[in-house]
mmCIF file of C-alpha atoms in Angstrom:
data_model
loop_
_atom_site.group_PDB
_atom_site.id
_atom_site.type_symbol
_atom_site.label_atom_id
_atom_site.label_comp_id
_atom_site.label_asym_id
_atom_site.label_seq_id
_atom_site.Cartn_x
_atom_site.Cartn_y
_atom_site.Cartn_z
ATOM 1 C CA UNK A 1 41.943 27.824 31.806
ATOM 2 C CA UNK A 2 40.785 25.291 29.187
ATOM 3 C CA UNK A 3 41.993 25.549 25.611
ATOM 4 C CA UNK A 4 39.861 27.943 23.565
ATOM 5 C CA UNK A 5 37.421 26.624 20.980
ATOM 6 C CA UNK A 6 38.092 28.033 17.526
ATOM 7 C CA UNK A 7 35.046 29.397 15.693
ATOM 8 C CA UNK A 8 34.446 31.366 12.516
ATOM 9 C CA UNK A 9 33.509 35.017 12.581
ATOM 10 C CA UNK A 10 30.135 34.085 11.117
ATOM 11 C CA UNK A 11 29.473 31.722 14.013
ATOM 12 C CA UNK A 12 30.540 34.448 16.436
ATOM 13 C CA UNK A 13 27.956 36.764 14.873
ATOM 14 C CA UNK A 14 25.303 34.090 15.301
ATOM 15 C CA UNK A 15 26.183 33.683 18.983
ATOM 16 C CA UNK A 16 25.894 37.448 19.463
ATOM 17 C CA UNK A 17 22.509 37.553 17.719
ATOM 18 C CA UNK A 18 21.175 34.589 19.706
ATOM 19 C CA UNK A 19 22.393 36.074 22.972
ATOM 20 C CA UNK A 20 20.534 39.288 22.220
ATOM 21 C CA UNK A 21 17.313 37.351 21.396
ATOM 22 C CA UNK A 22 17.308 38.613 17.805
ATOM 23 C CA UNK A 23 17.171 35.184 16.211
ATOM 24 C CA UNK A 24 14.005 33.303 15.262
ATOM 25 C CA UNK A 25 11.449 32.697 16.591
ATOM 26 C CA UNK A 26 10.555 36.013 18.205
ATOM 27 C CA UNK A 27 10.290 36.102 21.961
ATOM 28 C CA UNK A 28 6.865 35.815 23.565
ATOM 29 C CA UNK A 29 6.769 38.391 26.342
ATOM 30 C CA UNK A 30 8.318 41.587 27.637
ATOM 31 C CA UNK A 31 9.398 39.813 30.828
ATOM 32 C CA UNK A 32 11.191 37.112 28.843
ATOM 33 C CA UNK A 33 13.100 39.772 26.922
ATOM 34 C CA UNK A 34 14.075 42.004 29.859
ATOM 35 C CA UNK A 35 15.008 39.071 32.094
ATOM 36 C CA UNK A 36 17.096 37.498 29.348
ATOM 37 C CA UNK A 37 18.905 40.714 28.471
ATOM 38 C CA UNK A 38 19.257 41.622 32.205
ATOM 39 C CA UNK A 39 18.490 45.283 31.364
ATOM 40 C CA UNK A 40 17.095 47.485 28.595
ATOM 41 C CA UNK A 41 18.589 50.930 28.117
ATOM 42 C CA UNK A 42 16.236 53.906 28.039
ATOM 43 C CA UNK A 43 16.531 57.061 25.934
ATOM 44 C CA UNK A 44 13.827 59.662 25.268
ATOM 45 C CA UNK A 45 14.950 60.518 21.719
ATOM 46 C CA UNK A 46 11.784 59.905 19.741
ATOM 47 C CA UNK A 47 12.494 60.646 16.088
ATOM 48 C CA UNK A 48 10.806 57.258 15.639
ATOM 49 C CA UNK A 49 10.092 55.959 19.148
ATOM 50 C CA UNK A 50 11.803 55.807 22.525
ATOM 51 C CA UNK A 51 14.755 53.433 22.385
ATOM 52 C CA UNK A 52 13.372 51.011 25.005
ATOM 53 C CA UNK A 53 10.279 50.634 22.846
ATOM 54 C CA UNK A 54 12.390 49.983 19.745
ATOM 55 C CA UNK A 55 14.457 47.365 21.597
ATOM 56 C CA UNK A 56 11.313 45.503 22.639
ATOM 57 C CA UNK A 57 9.759 45.853 19.179
ATOM 58 C CA UNK A 58 12.889 44.292 17.631
ATOM 59 C CA UNK A 59 12.456 41.208 19.803
ATOM 60 C CA UNK A 60 8.657 40.950 20.031
ATOM 61 C CA UNK A 61 7.528 42.342 16.682
ATOM 62 C CA UNK A 62 4.638 44.636 15.744
ATOM 63 C CA UNK A 63 2.399 43.136 18.423
ATOM 64 C CA UNK A 64 4.395 44.962 21.133
ATOM 65 C CA UNK A 65 2.591 47.967 22.621
ATOM 66 C CA UNK A 66 4.221 50.522 24.964
ATOM 67 C CA UNK A 67 1.124 50.351 27.173
ATOM 68 C CA UNK A 68 2.064 46.754 27.998
ATOM 69 C CA UNK A 69 5.440 47.932 29.265
ATOM 70 C CA UNK A 70 3.843 50.723 31.287
ATOM 71 C CA UNK A 71 1.545 48.183 32.922
ATOM 72 C CA UNK A 72 4.505 46.069 34.024
ATOM 73 C CA UNK A 73 6.289 49.171 35.340
ATOM 74 C CA UNK A 74 3.525 51.140 37.029
ATOM 75 C CA UNK A 75 0.766 48.626 37.890
ATOM 76 C CA UNK A 76 2.310 45.173 38.226
ATOM 77 C CA UNK A 77 5.687 46.495 39.453
ATOM 78 C CA UNK A 78 7.335 43.513 37.761
ATOM 79 C CA UNK A 79 9.892 45.930 36.300
ATOM 80 C CA UNK A 80 11.423 49.171 37.530
ATOM 81 C CA UNK A 81 13.681 51.938 36.225
ATOM 82 C CA UNK A 82 17.214 52.258 37.539
ATOM 83 C CA UNK A 83 20.221 54.134 36.134
ATOM 84 C CA UNK A 84 18.277 54.942 32.926
ATOM 85 C CA UNK A 85 17.585 51.247 32.343
ATOM 86 C CA UNK A 86 14.581 48.975 32.774
ATOM 87 C CA UNK A 87 15.377 45.993 34.999
ATOM 88 C CA UNK A 88 13.355 43.120 36.499
ATOM 89 C CA UNK A 89 12.089 43.701 40.029
ATOM 90 C CA UNK A 90 13.236 40.147 40.749
ATOM 91 C CA UNK A 91 16.797 41.466 40.351
ATOM 92 C CA UNK A 92 16.369 44.044 43.106
ATOM 93 C CA UNK A 93 18.707 42.100 45.458
ATOM 94 C CA UNK A 94 21.474 42.489 42.861
ATOM 95 C CA UNK A 95 20.884 46.208 42.308
ATOM 96 C CA UNK A 96 20.633 46.799 46.070
ATOM 97 C CA UNK A 97 24.418 46.427 46.066
ATOM 98 C CA UNK A 98 24.765 49.547 43.900
ATOM 99 C CA UNK A 99 22.101 51.349 45.925
ATOM 100 C CA UNK A 100 23.825 50.601 49.231
ATOM 101 C CA UNK A 101 27.285 51.750 48.174
ATOM 102 C CA UNK A 102 26.290 54.865 46.214
ATOM 103 C CA UNK A 103 27.952 57.400 46.193
ATOM 104 C CA UNK A 104 31.034 55.657 47.583
ATOM 105 C CA UNK A 105 34.103 55.537 45.375
ATOM 106 C CA UNK A 106 37.405 57.293 44.741
ATOM 107 C CA UNK A 107 36.326 59.457 41.815
ATOM 108 C CA UNK A 108 36.284 63.203 42.473
ATOM 109 C CA UNK A 109 32.670 63.460 41.352
ATOM 110 C CA UNK A 110 31.669 60.968 44.065
ATOM 111 C CA UNK A 111 33.576 62.972 46.657
ATOM 112 C CA UNK A 112 31.670 66.084 45.579
ATOM 113 C CA UNK A 113 28.379 64.189 45.838
ATOM 114 C CA UNK A 114 29.162 63.069 49.365
ATOM 115 C CA UNK A 115 29.991 66.645 50.313
ATOM 116 C CA UNK A 116 26.742 67.857 48.704
ATOM 117 C CA UNK A 117 24.763 65.296 50.713
ATOM 118 C CA UNK A 118 26.420 66.379 53.960
ATOM 119 C CA UNK A 119 25.720 70.044 53.221
ATOM 120 C CA UNK A 120 22.143 69.376 52.142
ATOM 121 C CA UNK A 121 21.044 66.887 54.767
ATOM 122 C CA UNK A 122 18.101 69.121 55.776
ATOM 123 C CA UNK A 123 17.048 69.531 52.139
ATOM 124 C CA UNK A 124 17.217 65.774 51.505
ATOM 125 C CA UNK A 125 15.093 65.093 54.589
ATOM 126 C CA UNK A 126 12.584 67.688 53.332
ATOM 127 C CA UNK A 127 12.315 65.890 49.964
ATOM 128 C CA UNK A 128 11.795 62.508 51.615
ATOM 129 C CA UNK A 129 9.224 63.866 54.073
ATOM 130 C CA UNK A 130 7.245 65.593 51.311
ATOM 131 C CA UNK A 131 7.155 62.360 49.325
ATOM 132 C CA UNK A 132 6.078 60.441 52.419
ATOM 133 C CA UNK A 133 3.351 62.972 53.208
ATOM 134 C CA UNK A 134 2.160 64.049 49.751
ATOM 135 C CA UNK A 135 3.646 61.616 47.204
ATOM 136 C CA UNK A 136 3.777 60.605 44.453
ATOM 137 C CA UNK A 137 5.173 63.947 43.189
ATOM 138 C CA UNK A 138 6.950 65.500 40.228
ATOM 139 C CA UNK A 139 10.195 67.421 40.729
ATOM 140 C CA UNK A 140 8.316 70.648 40.048
ATOM 141 C CA UNK A 141 6.034 69.920 43.028
ATOM 142 C CA UNK A 142 8.958 70.309 45.461
ATOM 143 C CA UNK A 143 10.624 73.509 46.616
ATOM 144 C CA UNK A 144 14.276 74.176 45.859
ATOM 145 C CA UNK A 145 15.809 74.417 49.332
ATOM 146 C CA UNK A 146 19.275 73.179 48.396
ATOM 147 C CA UNK A 147 22.508 74.795 49.480
ATOM 148 C CA UNK A 148 25.345 74.502 46.960
ATOM 149 C CA UNK A 149 28.476 73.929 48.979
ATOM 150 C CA UNK A 150 30.669 74.431 45.931
ATOM 151 C CA UNK A 151 29.327 77.933 45.319
ATOM 152 C CA UNK A 152 28.824 78.833 48.953
ATOM 153 C CA UNK A 153 25.280 80.034 48.401
ATOM 154 C CA UNK A 154 21.741 79.104 47.521
ATOM 155 C CA UNK A 155 20.984 77.933 44.016
ATOM 156 C CA UNK A 156 18.084 79.333 42.064
ATOM 157 C CA UNK A 157 18.640 77.666 38.701
ATOM 158 C CA UNK A 158 15.929 75.053 39.223
ATOM 159 C CA UNK A 159 18.221 72.022 38.984
ATOM 160 C CA UNK A 160 18.729 71.105 42.637
ATOM 161 C CA UNK A 161 15.444 69.241 43.118
ATOM 162 C CA UNK A 162 15.974 66.950 40.081
ATOM 163 C CA UNK A 163 19.588 66.425 41.162
ATOM 164 C CA UNK A 164 18.533 65.459 44.676
ATOM 165 C CA UNK A 165 15.952 63.013 43.315
ATOM 166 C CA UNK A 166 18.566 61.481 41.003
ATOM 167 C CA UNK A 167 20.913 60.938 43.952
ATOM 168 C CA UNK A 168 18.160 59.421 46.094
ATOM 169 C CA UNK A 169 17.173 57.266 43.110
ATOM 170 C CA UNK A 170 20.719 55.940 42.790
ATOM 171 C CA UNK A 171 20.627 55.150 46.524
ATOM 172 C CA UNK A 172 17.357 53.264 46.131
ATOM 173 C CA UNK A 173 15.518 55.599 48.506
ATOM 174 C CA UNK A 174 13.106 56.936 45.900
ATOM 175 C CA UNK A 175 11.857 55.429 42.651
ATOM 176 C CA UNK A 176 10.111 56.530 39.489
ATOM 177 C CA UNK A 177 6.516 55.344 39.776
ATOM 178 C CA UNK A 178 4.997 56.899 36.656
ATOM 179 C CA UNK A 179 5.315 59.539 33.961
ATOM 180 C CA UNK A 180 3.267 62.556 32.973
ATOM 181 C CA UNK A 181 4.462 63.210 29.448
ATOM 182 C CA UNK A 182 8.229 63.539 29.764
ATOM 183 C CA UNK A 183 8.044 64.364 33.487
ATOM 184 C CA UNK A 184 8.908 61.618 35.919
ATOM 185 C CA UNK A 185 6.703 60.958 38.941
ATOM 186 C CA UNK A 186 8.573 60.015 42.134
ATOM 187 C CA UNK A 187 7.679 58.247 45.362
ATOM 188 C CA UNK A 188 9.429 56.517 48.239
ATOM 189 C CA UNK A 189 10.988 53.239 47.176
ATOM 190 C CA UNK A 190 9.527 51.601 50.268
ATOM 191 C CA UNK A 191 6.062 52.124 48.771
ATOM 192 C CA UNK A 192 6.907 50.928 45.274
ATOM 193 C CA UNK A 193 9.460 48.130 45.652
ATOM 194 C CA UNK A 194 9.388 44.990 47.797
ATOM 195 C CA UNK A 195 11.630 44.448 50.797
ATOM 196 C CA UNK A 196 14.343 41.993 49.809
ATOM 197 C CA UNK A 197 17.306 40.311 51.340
ATOM 198 C CA UNK A 198 20.579 39.242 49.759
ATOM 199 C CA UNK A 199 20.614 36.645 47.004
ATOM 200 C CA UNK A 200 22.979 33.680 47.349
ATOM 201 C CA UNK A 201 25.367 33.259 44.424
ATOM 202 C CA UNK A 202 24.346 36.657 43.051
ATOM 203 C CA UNK A 203 27.740 37.249 41.435
ATOM 204 C CA UNK A 204 27.686 33.922 39.611
ATOM 205 C CA UNK A 205 24.131 34.478 38.458
ATOM 206 C CA UNK A 206 24.931 37.954 37.143
ATOM 207 C CA UNK A 207 28.056 36.815 35.292
ATOM 208 C CA UNK A 208 26.254 33.882 33.688
ATOM 209 C CA UNK A 209 23.271 35.963 32.564
ATOM 210 C CA UNK A 210 25.492 38.694 31.150
ATOM 211 C CA UNK A 211 27.540 36.050 29.339
ATOM 212 C CA UNK A 212 24.436 34.507 27.790
ATOM 213 C CA UNK A 213 23.034 37.912 26.793
ATOM 214 C CA UNK A 214 26.286 39.043 25.199
ATOM 215 C CA UNK A 215 26.786 35.866 23.198
ATOM 216 C CA UNK A 216 30.396 36.733 22.416
ATOM 217 C CA UNK A 217 32.015 38.683 25.243
ATOM 218 C CA UNK A 218 35.412 39.780 26.477
ATOM 219 C CA UNK A 219 35.781 38.328 29.990
ATOM 220 C CA UNK A 220 36.784 41.678 31.485
ATOM 221 C CA UNK A 221 33.290 42.982 30.635
ATOM 222 C CA UNK A 222 31.515 40.438 32.831
ATOM 223 C CA UNK A 223 30.239 40.937 36.362
ATOM 224 C CA UNK A 224 29.674 44.682 36.373
ATOM 225 C CA UNK A 225 26.734 46.539 37.851
ATOM 226 C CA UNK A 226 25.755 50.007 36.660
ATOM 227 C CA UNK A 227 28.136 51.672 39.132
ATOM 228 C CA UNK A 228 31.051 49.253 39.104
ATOM 229 C CA UNK A 229 32.158 45.659 39.717
ATOM 230 C CA UNK A 230 29.964 43.161 41.493
ATOM 231 C CA UNK A 231 31.529 41.897 44.741
ATOM 232 C CA UNK A 232 32.901 38.425 44.086
ATOM 233 C CA UNK A 233 32.970 38.801 40.284
ATOM 234 C CA UNK A 234 36.498 37.389 39.855
ATOM 235 C CA UNK A 235 35.713 34.298 41.919
ATOM 236 C CA UNK A 236 32.432 33.840 40.059
ATOM 237 C CA UNK A 237 34.221 33.983 36.701
ATOM 238 C CA UNK A 238 36.801 31.467 37.908
ATOM 239 C CA UNK A 239 34.089 29.103 39.187
ATOM 240 C CA UNK A 240 32.115 29.285 35.931
ATOM 241 C CA UNK A 241 35.262 28.662 33.902
ATOM 242 C CA UNK A 242 36.031 25.624 36.039
ATOM 243 C CA UNK A 243 32.466 24.361 35.540
ATOM 244 C CA UNK A 244 32.830 24.885 31.761
ATOM 245 C CA UNK A 245 29.844 27.259 31.721
ATOM 246 C CA UNK A 246 32.157 29.966 30.420
ATOM 247 C CA UNK A 247 33.824 28.647 27.264
ATOM 248 C CA UNK A 248 36.949 30.459 25.995
ATOM 249 C CA UNK A 249 36.857 30.935 22.227
ATOM 250 C CA UNK A 250 39.147 32.148 19.471
ATOM 251 C CA UNK A 251 37.294 34.030 16.771
ATOM 252 C CA UNK A 252 38.640 33.901 13.244
ATOM 253 C CA UNK A 253 40.212 37.240 12.374
ATOM 254 C CA UNK A 254 39.610 38.822 15.800
ATOM 255 C CA UNK A 255 42.265 39.600 18.350
ATOM 256 C CA UNK A 256 41.940 39.373 22.106
ATOM 257 C CA UNK A 257 40.309 36.976 24.548
ATOM 258 C CA UNK A 258 36.664 36.089 24.001
ATOM 259 C CA UNK A 259 34.233 33.797 25.806
ATOM 260 C CA UNK A 260 30.740 32.440 25.244
ATOM 261 C CA UNK A 261 28.129 30.432 27.148
ATOM 262 C CA UNK A 262 28.264 26.675 26.706
ATOM 263 C CA UNK A 263 24.516 26.533 25.951
ATOM 264 C CA UNK A 264 24.971 28.847 22.966
ATOM 265 C CA UNK A 265 28.084 27.290 21.488
ATOM 266 C CA UNK A 266 26.348 24.404 19.685
ATOM 267 C CA UNK A 267 22.814 25.843 19.526
ATOM 268 C CA UNK A 268 21.224 25.867 16.053
ATOM 269 C CA UNK A 269 20.760 29.287 14.492
ATOM 270 C CA UNK A 270 17.690 30.644 12.714
ATOM 271 C CA UNK A 271 17.918 34.242 11.611
ATOM 272 C CA UNK A 272 15.340 36.896 10.806
ATOM 273 C CA UNK A 273 15.239 40.471 9.555
ATOM 274 C CA UNK A 274 14.607 43.459 11.817
ATOM 275 C CA UNK A 275 15.534 47.113 12.349
ATOM 276 C CA UNK A 276 17.493 47.941 15.512
ATOM 277 C CA UNK A 277 17.600 50.936 17.825
ATOM 278 C CA UNK A 278 20.854 52.928 17.634
ATOM 279 C CA UNK A 279 21.238 52.082 21.341
ATOM 280 C CA UNK A 280 20.568 48.348 20.922
ATOM 281 C CA UNK A 281 23.092 46.249 22.816
ATOM 282 C CA UNK A 282 23.892 44.257 19.679
ATOM 283 C CA UNK A 283 25.545 47.384 18.249
ATOM 284 C CA UNK A 284 26.246 49.514 21.351
ATOM 285 C CA UNK A 285 29.885 48.375 21.514
ATOM 286 C CA UNK A 286 30.992 50.154 18.338
ATOM 287 C CA UNK A 287 34.390 48.434 18.135
ATOM 288 C CA UNK A 288 32.835 44.976 18.440
ATOM 289 C CA UNK A 289 30.194 45.917 15.869
ATOM 290 C CA UNK A 290 32.901 46.842 13.389
ATOM 291 C CA UNK A 291 35.016 43.770 14.149
ATOM 292 C CA UNK A 292 32.163 41.239 13.991
ATOM 293 C CA UNK A 293 29.754 42.792 11.507
ATOM 294 C CA UNK A 294 32.018 44.967 9.330
ATOM 295 C CA UNK A 295 29.830 47.989 10.041
ATOM 296 C CA UNK A 296 31.320 51.291 11.133
ATOM 297 C CA UNK A 297 28.408 52.656 13.119
ATOM 298 C CA UNK A 298 28.130 55.919 15.004
ATOM 299 C CA UNK A 299 25.193 57.965 16.304
ATOM 300 C CA UNK A 300 25.093 61.376 14.629
ATOM 301 C CA UNK A 301 22.380 63.037 16.721
ATOM 302 C CA UNK A 302 24.865 65.612 18.012
ATOM 303 C CA UNK A 303 26.707 66.044 14.701
ATOM 304 C CA UNK A 304 25.796 69.251 12.813
ATOM 305 C CA UNK A 305 23.340 68.431 10.035
ATOM 306 C CA UNK A 306 25.712 69.457 7.239
ATOM 307 C CA UNK A 307 28.404 67.114 8.568
ATOM 308 C CA UNK A 308 26.279 63.985 9.020
ATOM 309 C CA UNK A 309 27.295 61.069 6.861
ATOM 310 C CA UNK A 310 24.405 58.726 7.618
ATOM 311 C CA UNK A 311 21.630 60.794 9.234
ATOM 312 C CA UNK A 312 20.080 61.923 12.514
ATOM 313 C CA UNK A 313 18.651 58.694 13.997
ATOM 314 C CA UNK A 314 19.942 55.877 11.814
ATOM 315 C CA UNK A 315 18.645 52.344 12.408
ATOM 316 C CA UNK A 316 20.828 49.373 11.374
ATOM 317 C CA UNK A 317 19.073 46.440 9.720
ATOM 318 C CA UNK A 318 19.907 42.907 10.818
ATOM 319 C CA UNK A 319 19.380 40.121 8.275
ATOM 320 C CA UNK A 320 20.189 36.765 9.804
ATOM 321 C CA UNK A 321 23.700 37.160 11.207
ATOM 322 C CA UNK A 322 24.636 40.180 9.057
ATOM 323 C CA UNK A 323 24.073 43.918 9.312
ATOM 324 C CA UNK A 324 23.150 44.656 5.721
ATOM 325 C CA UNK A 325 22.302 48.354 5.737
ATOM 326 C CA UNK A 326 20.947 51.326 7.655
ATOM 327 C CA UNK A 327 18.221 53.909 7.148
ATOM 328 C CA UNK A 328 17.376 57.305 8.617
ATOM 329 C CA UNK A 329 13.680 57.405 9.568
ATOM 330 C CA UNK A 330 11.434 60.004 11.195
ATOM 331 C CA UNK A 331 7.871 59.357 12.310
ATOM 332 C CA UNK A 332 5.762 62.338 11.262
ATOM 333 C CA UNK A 333 2.998 61.956 13.825
ATOM 334 C CA UNK A 334 0.931 64.849 12.525
ATOM 335 C CA UNK A 335 0.745 63.434 8.994
ATOM 336 C CA UNK A 336 0.938 59.834 10.322
ATOM 337 C CA UNK A 337 3.628 58.811 7.855
ATOM 338 C CA UNK A 338 7.038 57.236 8.313
ATOM 339 C CA UNK A 339 9.542 59.370 6.435
ATOM 340 C CA UNK A 340 12.769 57.684 5.302
ATOM 341 C CA UNK A 341 15.385 60.296 4.535
ATOM 342 C CA UNK A 342 18.161 57.975 3.389
ATOM 343 C CA UNK A 343 19.100 54.317 2.957
ATOM 344 C CA UNK A 344 22.712 53.157 2.942
ATOM 345 C CA UNK A 345 23.551 49.577 2.042
ATOM 346 C CA UNK A 346 26.699 47.851 3.237
ATOM 347 C CA UNK A 347 29.581 47.117 0.914
ATOM 348 C CA UNK A 348 29.491 43.655 -0.653
ATOM 349 C CA UNK A 349 25.707 43.789 -0.889
ATOM 350 C CA UNK A 350 24.153 40.391 -1.565
ATOM 351 C CA UNK A 351 20.980 39.500 -3.448
ATOM 352 C CA UNK A 352 17.967 40.133 -1.253
ATOM 353 C CA UNK A 353 19.693 42.590 1.097
ATOM 354 C CA UNK A 354 17.826 45.641 -0.217
ATOM 355 C CA UNK A 355 14.539 43.726 -0.047
ATOM 356 C CA UNK A 356 15.377 42.892 3.585
ATOM 357 C CA UNK A 357 15.844 46.590 4.396
ATOM 358 C CA UNK A 358 12.522 47.377 2.708
ATOM 359 C CA UNK A 359 10.813 44.647 4.773
ATOM 360 C CA UNK A 360 12.317 46.027 7.978
ATOM 361 C CA UNK A 361 11.036 49.507 7.119
ATOM 362 C CA UNK A 362 7.567 48.169 6.341
ATOM 363 C CA UNK A 363 7.445 46.223 9.613
ATOM 364 C CA UNK A 364 8.448 49.378 11.497
ATOM 365 C CA UNK A 365 5.648 51.272 9.732
ATOM 366 C CA UNK A 366 3.085 48.657 10.753
ATOM 367 C CA UNK A 367 4.231 48.755 14.373
ATOM 368 C CA UNK A 368 4.051 52.542 14.501
ATOM 369 C CA UNK A 369 0.616 52.503 12.840
ATOM 370 C CA UNK A 370 1.753 54.921 10.128
ATOM 371 C CA UNK A 371 -0.384 55.082 7.012
ATOM 372 C CA UNK A 372 2.522 54.887 4.605
ATOM 373 C CA UNK A 373 6.283 55.158 4.081
ATOM 374 C CA UNK A 374 7.397 58.318 2.311
ATOM 375 C CA UNK A 375 10.898 58.578 0.889
ATOM 376 C CA UNK A 376 12.369 62.060 1.385
ATOM 377 C CA UNK A 377 15.785 63.620 0.914
ATOM 378 C CA UNK A 378 17.922 65.348 3.480
#
């Protein structure tokens, strides 16, 4: 392995921001963002907006409209949902690996799934036949004919149909093809996704794209699909190290092994100011967020209200290569106002940091189409 390049913690932050497409200028299209990030996590919590919408807003700005994303998902089929993420349809050959091997694996939960599938073979065939004959369908449009092997009887709790669809989804046999409110609409994958073969050098491609998206990454985080390691990941990492695409780095003040992409290492940095989703990949690794950005950040959605330190759905604010504060917003759709229940600035606040938070809040208001920002107290 080549000798690591020594960089400052500030430069490491810049690499992370550039990798996540949160530098300037803003990106131009949804496809550019999703392809560059490799995936966008989904979450229905909508105190402000769904997290996938916030992630795209942070990179595209107030011009982003959820209807554009829906068009790419449900009409153009350029994107699809898999494992609660949005991924490019062009990456289907990569995700077919997870689909083919699911639910293989040594974990007890996988063993139970395999047993459930064996016991419910007739039920699974019923679901697939109904989708073939009548689809697209919601879960509620299908009868619960499942047999719970673990309980030795028939289940009547209404969960077996959604569970079966989730399993078939993970196997790539059915796909989400639309939404009616919060309800997912399902159909056979053969009618909604193209037929694809294997992709040469898929492991190397995945590792390199994940490396670029992460900016500053621990090498043992590279080459993983949603359900586990990509076949050939270790060889791909070795090949990319040998080709100097993966560059080992030492980060000032940080322990452990880190790597970056050679194209990022010397790239110029231009920052901007933006609010981030709590699930944004820039901050989703809480330990890295604290080490790089000096922000202790946790989601308090499930913390009792009286025990919350920061708030229910707190959005960090990125200014350049620094996280300068956080605020707890709620979009009051009935009154059409953005309510801000608290603002917390970081220690060692610098001139202009509070103005940056105010600008981020105002940009969020404009994107949501709220009439005004109203400061409230918890």
